[in-house]
C-alpha cells in the first residue's frame, strides 16, 4: 500500500469545515484591514530563498526541498510566503502604484523538519505583507490584525511577544560584542550554537537548549547597541499597541529564524501548544525588497500556521454549517422525478443531495440523517401521480405536503431565512 510521506497530512472531509472556518475568518479580517489576496507560485528558484531567508539559517541550511529542474536549474518548494511575495512585488513593479500595497495569502509551505505535533513538512500558512510604509503605525496595524484575528477565533492562552532588532548597523555594532562574549562561554554551548558563533551569533539568543540559556544569561544586550532612530521607532510601536489596547510582552531574546528582519520582530505563542508553541510570527523587513533587486521599499508582515490554529481551535466554537436538503426518491417514476428535482434545487442555489444506492424510504431517511439534512423531500410513485411531495423536517419530524412545482421556491425561502450566510459552500 502506498502511504502519504512522513510529515504531510491528508485533510479529510470531516475536518474541512474547521479549516474553511479558520481560513475564512483570517481572510475576512485581512480584507477588513485593506489587505488583498495575492497568489504566488509554490516553487521558485533556490537563490530567491537563499538570498532572502539567509544562507546560514536552519531553513536554508537544512530544511529546504530543493531539486534540479530538467535544464539543471535549482528550484525549491517555498518554505514560507514572504520571499515569493517580495519577488512578485518587484517583478510587477508594484512600487510604482500609489495605492497601499497590502497583500494577504494562504497556502502550503514546505520545510524538512522533524515532524511532531504542530510541526509538519508540508504545512499551511496565512500571511500578510504590507509594503511601502516606514511609519510605525504599519507595524501596529499588522500586529493588531494578527491579535484580533486570533482572538476572534477564541484561541486560548495567547501571548504577543515583541522585540526591537534595530537596523543592520545596530546589529553590526552588537555582533562583535556578542561574539566576544560567546567565545568565553563556548564550551557550555550546544553544537549548533558553537557552529554558528561567527556566522549567525544572534540566533543563539533564542536557542531553547537549557545549557545555552544558562550560559548566555549575562550576554550583552542588543538593546544597549540600538541607535536613537531604532529606539524611537520601537517606542512609537509600543505606544501604538497600548493606545489600541493590544497586550504585549517585551522579549529581548526574540530573534527570528529568518535573516530579513529589522526593528520590530514579534511572535504570538499559545500556552496550550507544547514545544511548537508559536502560532504566528513576523516583523519588519525594510531591506529585503532592495536586497532582491527592487527599490528601497520598507515592509512589514506576519504569517500564522493554520495547523497550529486548527489544533487549538476550541471545540465549542460553532462552525456555521450549510443547511442541506435530501431528496428521498423511490419507485420508478419517483426516482426519475427526484433526480430532476435534485438538479432544479441545485440550480436554484439550494445545497441538495441524494444517495443513488438507496432504494427504500427507510434507507434514504438513514442517509439523510447521516448527511445532516435539515429537510428531506419524500417522492414516490404515488406522490408523482398526485403532483405533490412530502417535506419532512428532520429535526422535528413534522411532515407537510407541497405541490411539487412550489417545492423549490419554498425551500429557497425557508433555507435563506435559517442561516446568515446562505449557501456558501
Ligand atoms: P515563521 O516564523 O517561519 O515566519 O512561520 C510562521 C508560522 O508558521 C509559525 O509561527 C508557525 O505557526 C508556522 N510554521 C512554521 N513552520 C511550521 C511547520 N514546520 N509546521 C507547522 N507550522 C509551521 C515566516 O514564515 C515568515 N514568512 C512570516 C512573515 C511574513 N514575516 C514577515 N512577513
JSON list of C-alpha atoms and ligand atoms in Angstrom, two decimals, residues 59 80-82 105 111 113 118-120 123 125 128-129 256 258 260-261 278-283 285 301-305 307-308, ligand 1:
[
{"chain": "A", "resi": 59, "resn": "UNK", "atom": "CA", "xyz": [15.66, 26.79, 6.83]},
{"chain": "A", "resi": 80, "resn": "UNK", "atom": "CA", "xyz": [7.49, 30.49, 3.52]},
{"chain": "A", "resi": 81, "resn": "UNK", "atom": "CA", "xyz": [5.49, 33.17, 1.69]},
{"chain": "A", "resi": 82, "resn": "UNK", "atom": "CA", "xyz": [7.39, 36.42, 2.15]},
{"chain": "A", "resi": 105, "resn": "UNK", "atom": "CA", "xyz": [-2.07, 34.88, 1.04]},
{"chain": "A", "resi": 111, "resn": "UNK", "atom": "CA", "xyz": [10.22, 22.54, 5.37]},
{"chain": "A", "resi": 113, "resn": "UNK", "atom": "CA", "xyz": [11.80, 19.47, 9.82]},
{"chain": "A", "resi": 118, "resn": "UNK", "atom": "CA", "xyz": [2.10, 21.06, 15.22]},
{"chain": "A", "resi": 119, "resn": "UNK", "atom": "CA", "xyz": [5.24, 20.63, 13.12]},
{"chain": "A", "resi": 120, "resn": "UNK", "atom": "CA", "xyz": [4.91, 19.23, 9.63]},
{"chain": "A", "resi": 123, "resn": "UNK", "atom": "CA", "xyz": [2.11, 22.89, 6.46]},
{"chain": "A", "resi": 125, "resn": "UNK", "atom": "CA", "xyz": [0.24, 29.49, 6.41]},
{"chain": "A", "resi": 128, "resn": "UNK", "atom": "CA", "xyz": [0.08, 39.32, 5.16]},
{"chain": "A", "resi": 129, "resn": "UNK", "atom": "CA", "xyz": [2.72, 41.66, 3.74]},
{"chain": "A", "resi": 256, "resn": "UNK", "atom": "CA", "xyz": [13.68, 35.26, 14.33]},
{"chain": "A", "resi": 258, "resn": "UNK", "atom": "CA", "xyz": [14.82, 34.28, 9.13]},
{"chain": "A", "resi": 260, "resn": "UNK", "atom": "CA", "xyz": [15.49, 39.58, 6.75]},
{"chain": "A", "resi": 261, "resn": "UNK", "atom": "CA", "xyz": [14.04, 41.27, 9.83]},
{"chain": "A", "resi": 278, "resn": "UNK", "atom": "CA", "xyz": [4.38, 29.74, 18.04]},
{"chain": "A", "resi": 279, "resn": "UNK", "atom": "CA", "xyz": [1.04, 30.27, 16.34]},
{"chain": "A", "resi": 280, "resn": "UNK", "atom": "CA", "xyz": [2.18, 33.19, 14.24]},
{"chain": "A", "resi": 281, "resn": "UNK", "atom": "CA", "xyz": [5.13, 35.48, 13.80]},
{"chain": "A", "resi": 282, "resn": "UNK", "atom": "CA", "xyz": [6.53, 38.27, 11.73]},
{"chain": "A", "resi": 283, "resn": "UNK", "atom": "CA", "xyz": [8.23, 41.61, 11.73]},
{"chain": "A", "resi": 285, "resn": "UNK", "atom": "CA", "xyz": [11.90, 43.80, 6.81]},
{"chain": "A", "resi": 301, "resn": "UNK", "atom": "CA", "xyz": [4.18, 41.35, 7.72]},
{"chain": "A", "resi": 302, "resn": "UNK", "atom": "CA", "xyz": [3.38, 38.12, 9.55]},
{"chain": "A", "resi": 303, "resn": "UNK", "atom": "CA", "xyz": [2.28, 34.56, 8.94]},
{"chain": "A", "resi": 304, "resn": "UNK", "atom": "CA", "xyz": [0.24, 32.18, 11.09]},
{"chain": "A", "resi": 305, "resn": "UNK", "atom": "CA", "xyz": [0.41, 28.39, 10.98]},
{"chain": "A", "resi": 307, "resn": "UNK", "atom": "CA", "xyz": [-2.31, 23.50, 11.52]},
{"chain": "A", "resi": 308, "resn": "UNK", "atom": "CA", "xyz": [-1.42, 25.05, 14.86]},
{"chain": "B", "resi": 1, "resn": "LIG", "atom": "P1", "xyz": [7.88, 31.66, 10.55]},
{"chain": "B", "resi": 1, "resn": "LIG", "atom": "O1", "xyz": [8.02, 32.04, 11.99]},
{"chain": "B", "resi": 1, "resn": "LIG", "atom": "O2", "xyz": [8.96, 30.83, 9.98]},
{"chain": "B", "resi": 1, "resn": "LIG", "atom": "O3", "xyz": [7.73, 33.01, 9.73]},
{"chain": "B", "resi": 1, "resn": "LIG", "atom": "O4", "xyz": [6.50, 30.91, 10.33]},
{"chain": "B", "resi": 1, "resn": "LIG", "atom": "C1", "xyz": [5.28, 31.49, 10.72]},
{"chain": "B", "resi": 1, "resn": "LIG", "atom": "C2", "xyz": [4.37, 30.45, 11.36]},
{"chain": "B", "resi": 1, "resn": "LIG", "atom": "O5", "xyz": [4.23, 29.32, 10.51]},
{"chain": "B", "resi": 1, "resn": "LIG", "atom": "C3", "xyz": [4.90, 29.87, 12.66]},
{"chain": "B", "resi": 1, "resn": "LIG", "atom": "O6", "xyz": [4.61, 30.72, 13.74]},
{"chain": "B", "resi": 1, "resn": "LIG", "atom": "C4", "xyz": [4.14, 28.56, 12.75]},
{"chain": "B", "resi": 1, "resn": "LIG", "atom": "O7", "xyz": [2.83, 28.77, 13.27]},
{"chain": "B", "resi": 1, "resn": "LIG", "atom": "C5", "xyz": [4.02, 28.16, 11.30]},
{"chain": "B", "resi": 1, "resn": "LIG", "atom": "N1", "xyz": [5.03, 27.12, 10.97]},
{"chain": "B", "resi": 1, "resn": "LIG", "atom": "C6", "xyz": [6.33, 27.31, 10.66]},
{"chain": "B", "resi": 1, "resn": "LIG", "atom": "N2", "xyz": [6.94, 26.13, 10.41]},
{"chain": "B", "resi": 1, "resn": "LIG", "atom": "C7", "xyz": [5.99, 25.17, 10.59]},
{"chain": "B", "resi": 1, "resn": "LIG", "atom": "C8", "xyz": [5.97, 23.73, 10.46]},
{"chain": "B", "resi": 1, "resn": "LIG", "atom": "N3", "xyz": [7.06, 23.05, 10.10]},
{"chain": "B", "resi": 1, "resn": "LIG", "atom": "N4", "xyz": [4.82, 23.08, 10.71]},
{"chain": "B", "resi": 1, "resn": "LIG", "atom": "C9", "xyz": [3.70, 23.75, 11.06]},
{"chain": "B", "resi": 1, "resn": "LIG", "atom": "N5", "xyz": [3.64, 25.11, 11.17]},
{"chain": "B", "resi": 1, "resn": "LIG", "atom": "C10", "xyz": [4.77, 25.81, 10.95]},
{"chain": "B", "resi": 1, "resn": "LIG", "atom": "C11", "xyz": [7.58, 33.08, 8.38]},
{"chain": "B", "resi": 1, "resn": "LIG", "atom": "O8", "xyz": [7.37, 32.14, 7.67]},
{"chain": "B", "resi": 1, "resn": "LIG", "atom": "C12", "xyz": [7.60, 34.50, 7.85]},
{"chain": "B", "resi": 1, "resn": "LIG", "atom": "N6", "xyz": [7.48, 34.44, 6.37]},
{"chain": "B", "resi": 1, "resn": "LIG", "atom": "C13", "xyz": [6.49, 35.34, 8.45]},
{"chain": "B", "resi": 1, "resn": "LIG", "atom": "C14", "xyz": [6.48, 36.73, 7.92]},
{"chain": "B", "resi": 1, "resn": "LIG", "atom": "C15", "xyz": [5.64, 37.23, 6.98]},
{"chain": "B", "resi": 1, "resn": "LIG", "atom": "N7", "xyz": [7.31, 37.69, 8.26]},
{"chain": "B", "resi": 1, "resn": "LIG", "atom": "C16", "xyz": [7.01, 38.79, 7.56]},
{"chain": "B", "resi": 1, "resn": "LIG", "atom": "N8", "xyz": [6.02, 38.52, 6.79]}
]
